[in-house]
């Protein structure tokens, strides 16, 4: 195991940030710490990096007891949400920083910096200052800087949080590909479930200072441990007293055994999907059930507002 | 790769525009400590008050007239008077003769000695206090922050009196000790240094604090995680970021220290070759009807202050480039 977190507690005054956290982060994999803002995931990451101290508990990195090691001795690469670029240094100097601190020979530093610049596609920007780069480029520079010291683990704190949607998506794909290339144990914090599901090998869901569930994206999505995980990983709707995903409901025009009759109250078309709000017969006071069908299905069934339909859970889930 | 690679045009977000020097360039920042760190203003465009041209002209004229009558005209009179003929002497030669007077050389020597000590002490301790105020939280931090401003708000004469009470050999708390060591602070050079340091204490701090607040701790934390120790982090990350604030604070302190009068008047003997600083010399000569010498000394003081400001103004554009 590459990172072992055991019995970590952390309070900020009266606020409980982390409560008895126990985790094993597998080596060589990309693990996401997923949870709502203020849930404690960034605090955990900073404790692992040594940028914050836990009240109790211990941290082991690559088999080495690290609980009381200062940040500069942990050999951990850390990437900040707002890049933390060294503003007075060129891109190349930024990347070389950790190597210069380690007093590597000049030629060796140059060689490493050049190959890292290539890895993050910033070769032609080597002599620019961070202020002359876009957000995405700056974050790639920060990543190269963290990778330069050949860290035993790479920690990323909401690395794409400050970028606009399109760049975020590009960088996300790029991070995945980069990780397939370098294979460094990576732990990244995000509050975006889509990002976590798309990029990571494993997900740790953290909420209110506690670990809710650990598993692969598929496990979490298909077998959520509780309603919180279910709700956090995707949209949910209440159907016959249980929470289900809107796309797991099937719509019929005729009565089928097990299906419940209702009336389409609203219909919203978003791209390839159609979102329906269905008021079930006999439960007009309850919130309408949300159903998502594809554009094709909606067209084939001829669904329009006011129609009576029958809803049932898709066979695989019953 | 991502198409953002190909755009050479720098995209600036709010997080990166100000290289931490937004406030370093304003001469009035001694009082700016309480205002939040500011972004540098966008360059003034001609059309900013385009719809109100007459008002703009009137405002500009008012400012120019105000500054002229308050600053430019009186100071220029000093300069003119310095080189004006008095009786059968005058002009450049007379000026050179006056400032070659050994008492002059002594006075300016003493002023520069005291100013350099004061600036050196305030640069070192100012840096330390600034880091303490911004980077650490401890009980009494706000009180310390207010205390640092005290020398700016208390009249220098009061500062002088306080220093005499505290450190004079015959009545101060340490009087007996100082006497037994035969070490005189008040009424000698150390007293003048002390007084000058006291009155210029806040200037360096008030330049550095807003910049430190603005750069935040992330760069320092990043340096730590990359293996840099506390000293390396300070030298390679923090110091370059606050360099210009420090330079500006030092220049302001220097100007303030050179011009100090009230506090020095109290703690110094103030006689020729005996604790007479440049400002005291101006006052003494003026009082003794040697106005020509007073103007010559005053001119030199003005010249030094203007030189310091000009040097900083020339250096400052570099800060915008970084």
Coordinates of C-alpha atoms in Angstrom, one line a residue:
Chain A
X1 CA 0.0 0.0 0.0
X2 CA 1.4 3.4 -0.9
X3 CA -0.4 5.6 1.5
X4 CA -1.9 4.4 4.8
X5 CA -4.0 6.7 6.8
X6 CA -5.0 5.4 10.2
X7 CA -7.2 7.0 12.9
X8 CA -6.8 10.6 11.6
X9 CA -8.8 13.2 13.6
X10 CA -8.7 16.9 12.9
X11 CA -10.7 19.7 14.5
X12 CA -10.7 23.4 13.7
X13 CA -12.0 24.9 17.0
X14 CA -15.5 23.4 17.4
X15 CA -15.7 22.2 13.8
X16 CA -14.9 18.6 13.3
X17 CA -13.1 18.4 9.9
X18 CA -12.0 14.8 10.0
X19 CA -13.2 12.0 12.2
X20 CA -11.4 8.7 12.6
X21 CA -10.3 8.4 9.0
X22 CA -8.8 5.0 8.0
X23 CA -7.7 4.5 4.4
X24 CA -5.4 2.5 2.2
X25 CA -4.5 4.2 -1.0
X26 CA -3.2 1.5 -3.5
X27 CA 0.1 2.3 -5.2
X28 CA 0.3 3.2 -8.9
X29 CA -3.3 4.1 -9.1
X30 CA -5.3 7.2 -9.5
X31 CA -7.6 7.7 -6.6
X32 CA -10.2 10.4 -6.2
X33 CA -11.2 11.9 -2.9
X34 CA -14.8 12.9 -3.7
X35 CA -17.2 14.8 -1.5
X36 CA -19.1 18.1 -1.1
X37 CA -17.2 21.3 -0.2
X38 CA -16.3 21.6 3.4
X39 CA -16.5 17.8 3.8
X40 CA -12.8 17.5 4.9
X41 CA -11.3 16.0 1.8
X42 CA -8.8 18.9 1.2
X43 CA -7.9 18.8 4.8
X44 CA -7.0 15.1 4.6
X45 CA -4.9 15.8 1.5
X46 CA -3.0 18.6 3.2
X47 CA -2.4 16.3 6.2
X48 CA -1.0 13.6 4.0
X49 CA 1.3 16.3 2.4
X50 CA 2.4 17.6 5.7
X51 CA 0.9 21.1 5.1
X52 CA -1.4 20.6 8.0
X53 CA -1.1 18.6 11.2
X54 CA -3.6 16.0 12.4
X55 CA -4.8 16.1 16.0
X56 CA -4.3 12.4 16.2
X57 CA -3.7 9.4 14.0
X58 CA -0.8 8.4 11.7
X59 CA 0.2 8.6 8.1
X60 CA 2.5 6.2 6.3
X61 CA 3.8 7.0 2.8
X62 CA 5.4 4.1 0.9
X63 CA 6.0 2.2 4.0
X64 CA 7.7 5.1 5.8
X65 CA 6.2 6.6 8.9
X66 CA 5.5 10.2 7.9
X67 CA 3.2 11.5 10.6
X68 CA 5.7 13.9 12.1
X69 CA 7.9 14.5 9.0
X70 CA 7.9 18.1 7.8
X71 CA 6.4 18.7 4.4
X72 CA 9.8 19.1 2.7
X73 CA 11.0 15.7 3.8
X74 CA 8.0 13.7 2.6
X75 CA 8.9 13.6 -1.1
X76 CA 5.3 14.3 -2.0
X77 CA 4.3 16.2 -5.1
X78 CA 1.5 18.7 -4.4
X79 CA -0.6 20.6 -6.9
X80 CA -2.8 23.5 -5.7
X81 CA -6.1 24.6 -7.1
X82 CA -4.8 28.0 -7.9
X83 CA -1.5 26.7 -9.3
X84 CA 0.8 28.4 -6.7
X85 CA 3.1 29.3 -9.5
X86 CA 6.3 31.0 -8.5
X87 CA 5.5 34.3 -10.2
X88 CA 9.0 35.7 -10.5
X89 CA 10.4 32.5 -12.2
X90 CA 10.1 31.3 -15.7
X91 CA 8.3 28.1 -16.5
X92 CA 11.6 26.2 -16.7
X93 CA 12.8 27.7 -13.4
X94 CA 9.5 26.7 -11.8
X95 CA 9.9 23.1 -12.9
X96 CA 13.6 23.1 -11.9
X97 CA 12.9 24.4 -8.4
X98 CA 12.7 21.1 -6.5
X99 CA 15.8 19.8 -8.4
X100 CA 17.8 22.9 -7.6
X101 CA 16.9 22.5 -3.9
X102 CA 18.2 18.9 -4.2
X103 CA 21.4 20.3 -5.7
X104 CA 21.4 18.1 -8.8
X105 CA 24.1 18.8 -11.3
X106 CA 23.1 21.6 -13.7
X107 CA 23.2 19.4 -16.8
X108 CA 21.0 16.8 -15.2
X109 CA 18.5 19.5 -14.2
X110 CA 18.3 20.8 -17.7
X111 CA 17.8 17.4 -19.1
X112 CA 15.0 16.6 -16.7
X113 CA 13.3 20.0 -17.1
X114 CA 13.4 19.6 -20.9
X115 CA 11.8 16.1 -20.8
X116 CA 9.1 17.3 -18.3
X117 CA 8.4 20.4 -20.5
X118 CA 7.8 17.9 -23.3
X119 CA 5.6 15.7 -21.2
X120 CA 3.3 18.6 -20.3
X121 CA 3.5 20.1 -23.8
X122 CA 5.0 23.4 -22.6
X123 CA 8.4 23.3 -24.4
X124 CA 7.9 26.5 -26.4
X125 CA 6.8 28.3 -23.2
X126 CA 9.9 27.4 -21.2
X127 CA 11.1 31.0 -20.9
X128 CA 7.7 32.6 -20.2
X129 CA 6.6 33.8 -16.9
X130 CA 3.5 32.1 -15.3
X131 CA 1.5 35.3 -15.8
X132 CA 1.9 34.9 -19.6
X133 CA 0.3 31.4 -19.5
X134 CA -3.4 30.4 -19.6
X135 CA -4.9 28.7 -16.5
X136 CA -4.6 25.3 -18.1
X137 CA -1.0 25.8 -19.1
X138 CA -0.2 27.0 -15.6
X139 CA -1.7 24.0 -14.0
X140 CA 0.3 21.7 -16.4
X141 CA 3.4 23.6 -15.3
X142 CA 2.5 23.0 -11.7
X143 CA 2.1 19.3 -12.4
X144 CA 5.5 19.1 -14.1
X145 CA 7.0 21.0 -11.2
X146 CA 5.5 18.4 -8.8
X147 CA 6.6 15.5 -10.9
X148 CA 10.1 16.8 -11.2
X149 CA 11.1 15.6 -7.7
X150 CA 10.0 12.1 -8.6
X151 CA 7.5 12.1 -5.7
X152 CA 6.4 8.8 -4.1
X153 CA 2.9 10.1 -4.3
X154 CA 1.3 12.9 -6.2
X155 CA -1.4 14.9 -4.5
X156 CA -3.7 17.2 -6.4
X157 CA -6.1 19.6 -4.6
X158 CA -9.1 20.4 -6.8
X159 CA -6.5 20.7 -9.7
X160 CA -9.1 21.8 -12.3
X161 CA -11.4 23.7 -10.1
X162 CA -10.3 27.1 -11.2
X163 CA -10.5 26.4 -14.9
X164 CA -13.4 26.8 -17.3
X165 CA -15.5 23.8 -18.3
X166 CA -13.9 23.1 -21.6
X167 CA -10.3 23.3 -20.4
X168 CA -11.2 21.3 -17.4
X169 CA -12.5 18.5 -19.6
X170 CA -9.4 18.6 -21.7
X171 CA -7.0 18.5 -18.7
X172 CA -9.0 15.7 -17.1
X173 CA -8.5 13.5 -20.2
X174 CA -4.9 14.6 -20.3
X175 CA -4.3 13.7 -16.6
X176 CA -5.7 10.2 -17.2
X177 CA -3.4 9.7 -20.2
X178 CA -0.5 11.2 -18.3
X179 CA -1.1 8.8 -15.4
X180 CA -1.2 5.8 -17.7
X181 CA 2.3 7.0 -18.8
X182 CA 4.0 7.8 -15.4
X183 CA 2.1 5.5 -13.0
X184 CA 2.8 7.5 -10.0
X185 CA 0.4 6.9 -7.1
X186 CA -2.0 9.8 -7.4
X187 CA -4.6 11.1 -5.0
X188 CA -6.8 14.0 -6.2
X189 CA -9.5 15.9 -4.5
X190 CA -12.6 16.9 -6.4
X191 CA -16.2 17.8 -5.6
X192 CA -17.2 16.9 -9.2
X193 CA -18.6 13.4 -9.4
X194 CA -18.3 13.3 -13.1
X195 CA -14.6 14.1 -12.9
X196 CA -14.1 11.4 -10.3
X197 CA -16.1 8.8 -12.2
X198 CA -14.3 9.6 -15.5
X199 CA -10.7 9.8 -14.4
X200 CA -10.1 7.6 -11.3
X201 CA -9.4 4.0 -10.7
X202 CA -10.8 4.3 -7.2
X203 CA -13.0 6.7 -5.4
X204 CA -13.2 7.6 -1.7
X205 CA -16.4 9.4 -0.9
X206 CA -15.9 11.8 2.1
X207 CA -18.7 13.7 3.7
X208 CA -18.8 15.6 7.0
X209 CA -15.4 14.4 8.0
X210 CA -16.1 10.7 7.5
X211 CA -15.5 8.2 4.8
X212 CA -18.8 7.1 3.3
X213 CA -17.6 4.5 0.9
X214 CA -14.5 3.3 -0.9
X215 CA -14.6 1.5 -4.3
X216 CA -14.2 1.6 -8.0
X217 CA -16.4 4.0 -10.0
X218 CA -18.6 1.1 -11.1
X219 CA -19.0 -0.2 -7.6
X220 CA -19.9 3.2 -6.2
X221 CA -22.4 3.9 -9.0
X222 CA -24.0 0.5 -9.1
X223 CA -23.9 -0.4 -5.4
X224 CA -23.8 2.7 -3.4
X225 CA -23.4 2.0 0.3
X226 CA -26.1 4.5 1.3
X227 CA -28.4 7.2 0.1
X228 CA -25.7 9.9 0.4
X229 CA -23.4 8.1 -2.0
X230 CA -26.2 7.3 -4.3
X231 CA -27.3 11.0 -4.3
X232 CA -23.9 12.4 -4.6
X233 CA -22.8 10.3 -7.6
X234 CA -25.7 11.2 -9.8
X235 CA -29.3 12.4 -9.9
X236 CA -31.9 10.5 -7.9
X237 CA -35.6 10.5 -7.7
X238 CA -38.0 8.9 -5.2
X239 CA -40.1 6.1 -6.6
X240 CA -42.4 4.0 -4.5
X241 CA -40.6 4.8 -1.3
X242 CA -37.0 4.2 -2.6
X243 CA -34.4 6.3 -4.3
X244 CA -33.6 5.4 -7.8
X245 CA -31.8 7.0 -10.7
X246 CA -34.2 8.7 -13.2
X247 CA -32.7 6.8 -16.1
X248 CA -33.4 3.5 -14.3
X249 CA -37.2 4.0 -14.7
X250 CA -38.9 2.6 -17.7
X251 CA -41.9 4.3 -19.3
X252 CA -44.8 2.3 -20.8
X253 CA -47.9 3.5 -22.7
X254 CA -49.9 0.5 -21.6
X255 CA -50.5 -1.0 -18.3
X256 CA -47.9 -3.6 -17.4
X257 CA -47.7 -5.7 -14.2
X258 CA -45.8 -3.8 -11.5
X259 CA -46.0 -0.4 -13.3
X260 CA -47.7 2.6 -11.7
X261 CA -49.9 5.0 -13.6
X262 CA -49.2 8.7 -13.7
X263 CA -49.5 11.9 -15.8
X264 CA -46.6 13.8 -17.5
X265 CA -46.6 17.2 -15.8
X266 CA -43.5 18.6 -17.5
X267 CA -41.1 17.6 -20.2
X268 CA -37.7 19.2 -20.8
X269 CA -35.4 18.3 -23.7
X270 CA -31.7 18.6 -23.0
X271 CA -29.5 17.5 -25.9
X272 CA -30.0 13.8 -26.4
X273 CA -32.1 13.2 -23.4
X274 CA -35.7 14.1 -22.4
X275 CA -36.4 14.8 -18.7
X276 CA -40.0 14.1 -17.6
X277 CA -41.8 15.0 -14.4
X278 CA -44.5 12.4 -13.8
X279 CA -47.2 12.9 -11.2
X280 CA -48.3 9.4 -10.0
X281 CA -52.0 8.8 -9.7
X282 CA -53.3 9.1 -6.2
X283 CA -50.2 10.9 -4.9
X284 CA -50.8 14.3 -6.2
X285 CA -49.3 16.0 -3.1
X286 CA -46.0 14.1 -3.3
X287 CA -43.1 15.5 -5.4
X288 CA -43.3 14.3 -9.0
X289 CA -41.1 11.4 -10.1
X290 CA -38.2 12.4 -12.4
X291 CA -37.6 10.2 -15.4
X292 CA -35.0 10.5 -18.0
X293 CA -35.5 8.8 -21.4
X294 CA -33.5 9.2 -24.6
X295 CA -34.8 11.5 -27.4
X296 CA -35.5 8.4 -29.5
X297 CA -37.5 6.6 -26.8
X298 CA -39.6 9.8 -26.2
X299 CA -40.3 10.1 -29.9
X300 CA -41.1 6.4 -30.3
X301 CA -43.6 6.5 -27.4
X302 CA -44.9 9.9 -28.5
X303 CA -44.7 11.4 -25.0
X304 CA -46.2 14.8 -24.5
X305 CA -47.2 16.8 -21.5
X306 CA -50.6 15.7 -20.1
X307 CA -50.3 12.1 -21.3
X308 CA -51.0 9.2 -19.0
X309 CA -48.0 6.8 -18.7
X310 CA -47.0 3.8 -16.6
X311 CA -43.7 3.8 -14.8
X312 CA -41.8 0.7 -13.7
X313 CA -38.2 -0.1 -12.6
X314 CA -36.0 -1.5 -15.3
X315 CA -36.0 -5.3 -15.1
X316 CA -32.3 -5.6 -14.1
X317 CA -32.9 -3.6 -10.9
X318 CA -36.1 -5.3 -9.6
Chain B
X1 CA -2.9 18.4 -27.4
X2 CA -5.3 20.8 -25.9
X3 CA -5.9 23.7 -28.2
X4 CA -5.2 26.2 -25.4
X5 CA -1.5 25.3 -26.1
X6 CA -1.6 27.1 -29.3
X7 CA -2.9 30.5 -28.1
X8 CA 0.2 32.7 -27.6
X9 CA -1.9 35.5 -26.2
X10 CA -1.6 35.4 -22.4
X11 CA -4.9 34.9 -20.7
X12 CA -5.0 36.7 -17.5
X13 CA -7.3 35.6 -14.7
X14 CA -7.9 37.7 -11.6
X15 CA -5.7 35.2 -9.7
X16 CA -2.5 36.2 -11.5
X17 CA -2.6 39.8 -12.6
X18 CA -1.0 41.5 -9.7
X19 CA 2.5 40.2 -9.0
X20 CA 2.1 41.2 -5.4
X21 CA 3.2 44.8 -5.8
X22 CA -0.1 46.5 -6.3
X23 CA 0.4 48.7 -3.4
X24 CA 4.2 49.0 -3.4
X25 CA 4.2 52.0 -5.7
X26 CA 2.0 54.4 -3.9
X27 CA 3.7 56.8 -1.7
X28 CA 0.8 57.0 0.6
X29 CA 0.7 53.4 1.6
X30 CA 1.8 54.1 5.1
X31 CA -1.9 54.6 5.8
X32 CA -3.0 51.9 3.4
X33 CA -2.5 49.0 5.7
X34 CA -6.1 48.8 6.8
X35 CA -7.4 48.7 3.2
X36 CA -7.6 45.3 1.6
X37 CA -4.9 44.4 -1.0
X38 CA -5.9 46.1 -4.2
X39 CA -5.5 45.1 -7.8
X40 CA -3.6 47.5 -9.9
X41 CA -5.9 49.9 -11.6
X42 CA -6.5 49.6 -15.3
X43 CA -4.5 52.2 -17.3
X44 CA -6.3 55.4 -17.5
X45 CA -8.1 55.8 -20.7
X46 CA -9.0 59.1 -22.3
X47 CA -12.6 58.2 -22.4
X48 CA -13.0 57.3 -18.8
X49 CA -15.0 60.4 -18.0
X50 CA -15.6 61.0 -21.6
X51 CA -19.1 62.4 -21.0
X52 CA -17.8 65.0 -18.6
X53 CA -14.9 66.8 -20.1
X54 CA -15.3 70.2 -18.4
X55 CA -15.3 68.5 -14.9
X56 CA -12.1 66.6 -15.8
X57 CA -10.4 69.8 -16.8
X58 CA -11.5 71.7 -13.7
X59 CA -10.4 68.8 -11.4
X60 CA -7.0 68.6 -13.1
X61 CA -6.5 72.4 -12.8
X62 CA -7.5 72.4 -9.2
X63 CA -5.0 69.7 -8.3
X64 CA -2.2 71.4 -10.2
X65 CA -3.0 74.8 -8.5
X66 CA -3.2 73.2 -5.1
X67 CA 0.1 71.3 -5.5
X68 CA 1.8 74.3 -6.9
X69 CA 0.9 76.6 -4.1
X70 CA 1.4 74.0 -1.4
X71 CA 4.6 72.2 -2.5
X72 CA 6.2 73.3 -5.8
X73 CA 6.3 77.1 -5.3
X74 CA 7.6 77.2 -1.6
X75 CA 10.2 74.5 -2.3
X76 CA 11.4 76.2 -5.4
X77 CA 11.8 79.4 -3.4
X78 CA 14.3 77.6 -1.1
X79 CA 16.2 76.5 -4.2
X80 CA 16.2 80.0 -5.7
X81 CA 17.2 81.5 -2.4
X82 CA 20.1 79.0 -2.0
X83 CA 21.8 80.4 -5.1
X84 CA 20.7 84.0 -4.7
X85 CA 23.4 86.6 -4.1
X86 CA 23.7 87.9 -0.6
X87 CA 25.7 91.2 -0.4
X88 CA 28.7 90.8 -2.6
X89 CA 28.8 86.9 -2.5
X90 CA 26.3 84.5 -3.9
X91 CA 25.6 81.9 -6.6
X92 CA 27.3 78.6 -7.0
X93 CA 30.7 79.5 -5.5
X94 CA 29.1 80.8 -2.3
X95 CA 27.0 77.7 -2.0
X96 CA 30.0 75.5 -2.3
X97 CA 31.9 77.5 0.3
X98 CA 29.0 77.2 2.7
X99 CA 28.5 73.5 2.4
X100 CA 32.3 72.9 2.7
X101 CA 32.1 74.3 6.2
X102 CA 33.3 71.6 8.6
X103 CA 30.2 72.0 10.8
X104 CA 28.1 71.3 7.6
X105 CA 30.1 68.2 6.9
X106 CA 29.7 67.0 10.5
X107 CA 25.9 67.7 10.5
X108 CA 25.3 65.8 7.2
X109 CA 27.6 63.0 8.3
X110 CA 25.7 62.6 11.5
X111 CA 22.3 62.7 9.7
X112 CA 23.4 60.1 7.2
X113 CA 24.9 57.9 10.0
X114 CA 21.6 58.1 12.0
X115 CA 19.5 57.5 8.9
X116 CA 21.5 54.5 7.7
X117 CA 21.3 52.9 11.1
X118 CA 17.6 53.6 11.3
X119 CA 16.9 52.3 7.8
X120 CA 19.0 49.2 8.4
X121 CA 17.3 48.4 11.7
X122 CA 13.9 49.1 10.3
X123 CA 14.5 47.0 7.3
X124 CA 15.5 44.0 9.3
X125 CA 13.0 44.3 12.1
X126 CA 10.3 45.6 9.8
X127 CA 10.6 42.5 7.7
X128 CA 10.5 40.3 10.8
X129 CA 7.5 42.1 12.3
X130 CA 5.7 42.0 8.9
X131 CA 6.1 38.3 8.6
X132 CA 5.0 37.9 12.2
X133 CA 1.9 40.0 11.7
X134 CA 0.8 38.3 8.4
X135 CA 2.0 34.7 8.6
X136 CA 1.3 33.9 12.3
X137 CA -1.8 34.3 14.4
X138 CA -1.3 34.8 18.1
X139 CA -3.1 36.5 20.9
X140 CA -2.4 40.3 20.7
X141 CA -1.7 40.3 17.0
X142 CA -4.2 43.2 16.4
X143 CA -2.8 45.1 19.3
X144 CA 0.8 44.7 17.9
X145 CA -0.5 45.8 14.5
X146 CA -2.0 49.0 16.1
X147 CA 1.2 49.6 18.1
X148 CA 3.3 49.5 15.0
X149 CA 1.4 52.5 13.7
X150 CA 1.9 54.5 16.9
X151 CA 5.1 56.2 15.8
X152 CA 3.3 57.7 12.9
X153 CA 0.5 59.2 15.0
X154 CA 2.5 60.4 18.0
X155 CA 4.2 63.8 17.6
X156 CA 8.0 63.3 17.2
X157 CA 8.5 65.8 20.1
X158 CA 6.6 63.4 22.4
X159 CA 8.8 60.6 21.1
X160 CA 11.9 62.6 22.0
X161 CA 10.6 63.3 25.5
X162 CA 9.7 59.6 26.0
X163 CA 13.1 58.5 24.9
X164 CA 14.8 60.9 27.3
X165 CA 12.7 59.6 30.2
X166 CA 13.4 56.0 29.3
X167 CA 17.1 56.1 28.4
X168 CA 18.8 59.1 29.9
X169 CA 21.7 58.4 32.3
X170 CA 20.4 60.5 35.2
X171 CA 16.7 59.9 35.2
X172 CA 15.9 56.8 33.1
X173 CA 15.0 53.4 34.3
X174 CA 18.4 52.2 33.1
X175 CA 20.1 55.3 34.2
X176 CA 22.3 53.7 36.9
X177 CA 23.3 50.9 34.7
X178 CA 24.1 53.2 31.7
X179 CA 26.1 55.4 34.0
X180 CA 28.1 52.5 35.5
X181 CA 28.8 51.3 31.9
X182 CA 29.7 54.9 31.0
X183 CA 27.5 54.6 28.0
X184 CA 25.5 57.6 27.0
X185 CA 22.5 57.0 24.8
X186 CA 20.5 60.2 25.1
X187 CA 22.4 63.4 24.2
X188 CA 24.7 61.4 21.9
X189 CA 24.6 59.6 18.6
X190 CA 22.8 56.4 19.8
X191 CA 20.0 58.6 21.1
X192 CA 19.6 60.2 17.7
X193 CA 19.7 56.8 16.0
X194 CA 17.0 55.6 18.5
X195 CA 14.8 58.6 17.8
X196 CA 15.1 58.3 14.0
X197 CA 14.5 54.6 14.1
X198 CA 11.4 55.1 16.3
X199 CA 9.7 57.7 14.0
X200 CA 10.4 55.7 10.8
X201 CA 9.5 52.3 12.2
X202 CA 6.0 51.8 10.5
X203 CA 7.1 52.7 6.9
X204 CA 8.8 49.4 5.9
X205 CA 6.1 47.4 7.7
X206 CA 3.2 49.2 6.1
X207 CA 4.7 48.6 2.6
X208 CA 5.4 44.9 3.1
X209 CA 2.3 43.8 5.0
X210 CA -0.3 44.3 2.2
X211 CA 2.0 42.6 -0.3
X212 CA 2.5 39.6 2.0
X213 CA -1.2 39.4 2.5
X214 CA -1.8 39.5 -1.2
X215 CA 0.7 36.8 -2.2
X216 CA -0.8 34.4 0.3
X217 CA 0.9 31.2 1.5
X218 CA 0.4 28.9 -1.4
X219 CA 3.7 29.6 -3.1
X220 CA 5.5 29.1 0.2
X221 CA 3.7 25.8 0.8
X222 CA 4.5 24.7 -2.7
X223 CA 8.2 25.4 -2.1
X224 CA 8.0 23.4 1.1
X225 CA 6.4 20.4 -0.6
X226 CA 9.2 20.6 -3.2
X227 CA 11.8 20.2 -0.5
X228 CA 12.8 23.7 0.4
X229 CA 13.4 24.5 4.1
X230 CA 12.3 27.6 5.9
X231 CA 15.3 29.6 4.9
X232 CA 15.4 28.5 1.3
X233 CA 11.7 29.2 1.0
X234 CA 12.1 32.7 2.4
X235 CA 15.2 33.5 0.2
X236 CA 13.9 32.0 -3.0
X237 CA 10.1 32.7 -2.8
X238 CA 9.0 35.2 -0.2
X239 CA 11.9 37.7 -0.5
X240 CA 11.6 38.1 -4.4
X241 CA 7.9 38.6 -4.0
X242 CA 8.2 41.4 -1.5
X243 CA 11.5 42.8 -2.8
X244 CA 10.0 46.0 -4.3
X245 CA 7.8 46.7 -1.3
X246 CA 10.9 46.4 0.8
X247 CA 12.9 48.8 -1.5
X248 CA 10.1 51.3 -1.4
X249 CA 9.7 51.1 2.3
X250 CA 13.4 51.6 2.7
X251 CA 13.4 54.7 0.5
X252 CA 10.5 56.1 2.4
X253 CA 12.2 55.4 5.7
X254 CA 15.4 57.0 4.4
X255 CA 13.5 60.2 3.4
X256 CA 11.7 60.3 6.7
X257 CA 14.9 59.6 8.7
X258 CA 16.9 62.3 6.8
X259 CA 14.2 64.9 7.6
X260 CA 13.5 64.0 11.2
X261 CA 13.6 67.1 13.4
X262 CA 11.3 67.0 16.5
X263 CA 12.4 63.9 18.2
X264 CA 16.1 64.6 17.5
X265 CA 15.7 68.1 18.8
X266 CA 14.9 66.7 22.2
X267 CA 17.4 63.8 22.4
X268 CA 20.4 65.7 21.0
X269 CA 22.6 68.4 22.4
X270 CA 22.1 70.1 19.1
X271 CA 25.2 72.1 19.1
X272 CA 27.8 72.4 16.3
X273 CA 30.0 69.3 16.2
X274 CA 28.0 68.0 19.1
X275 CA 24.8 66.3 17.9
X276 CA 23.8 68.9 15.4
X277 CA 22.1 67.0 12.6
X278 CA 21.3 68.6 9.2
X279 CA 17.8 69.6 10.2
X280 CA 19.0 71.0 13.5
X281 CA 21.6 72.9 11.5
X282 CA 19.0 74.4 9.3
X283 CA 17.0 75.5 12.4
X284 CA 20.1 76.8 14.3
X285 CA 21.5 78.8 11.4
X286 CA 18.1 80.2 10.5
X287 CA 17.7 81.3 14.2
X288 CA 21.1 82.8 14.2
X289 CA 20.5 85.0 11.2
X290 CA 22.7 82.9 9.0
X291 CA 19.9 82.4 6.5
X292 CA 22.1 81.7 3.6
X293 CA 23.6 78.6 5.3
X294 CA 20.1 77.5 6.4
X295 CA 19.0 77.6 2.8
X296 CA 22.0 75.8 1.5
X297 CA 21.4 72.9 4.0
X298 CA 17.7 72.9 3.3
X299 CA 18.5 72.7 -0.4
X300 CA 20.7 69.6 0.1
X301 CA 18.0 67.9 2.2
X302 CA 15.4 68.5 -0.6
X303 CA 17.9 67.3 -3.2
X304 CA 18.5 64.1 -1.3
X305 CA 14.8 63.4 -0.9
X306 CA 14.1 64.1 -4.5
X307 CA 17.0 61.9 -5.6
X308 CA 15.7 59.0 -3.6
X309 CA 12.2 59.3 -5.1
X310 CA 13.6 59.7 -8.6
X311 CA 15.8 56.6 -8.2
X312 CA 12.8 54.6 -7.0
X313 CA 10.6 55.9 -9.9
X314 CA 13.3 54.8 -12.3
X315 CA 13.6 51.4 -10.7
X316 CA 9.9 50.8 -10.4
X317 CA 8.9 50.0 -14.0
X318 CA 10.8 46.8 -13.5
X319 CA 8.3 45.7 -11.0
X320 CA 5.6 45.9 -13.6
X321 CA 7.5 43.7 -15.9
X322 CA 8.0 40.9 -13.4

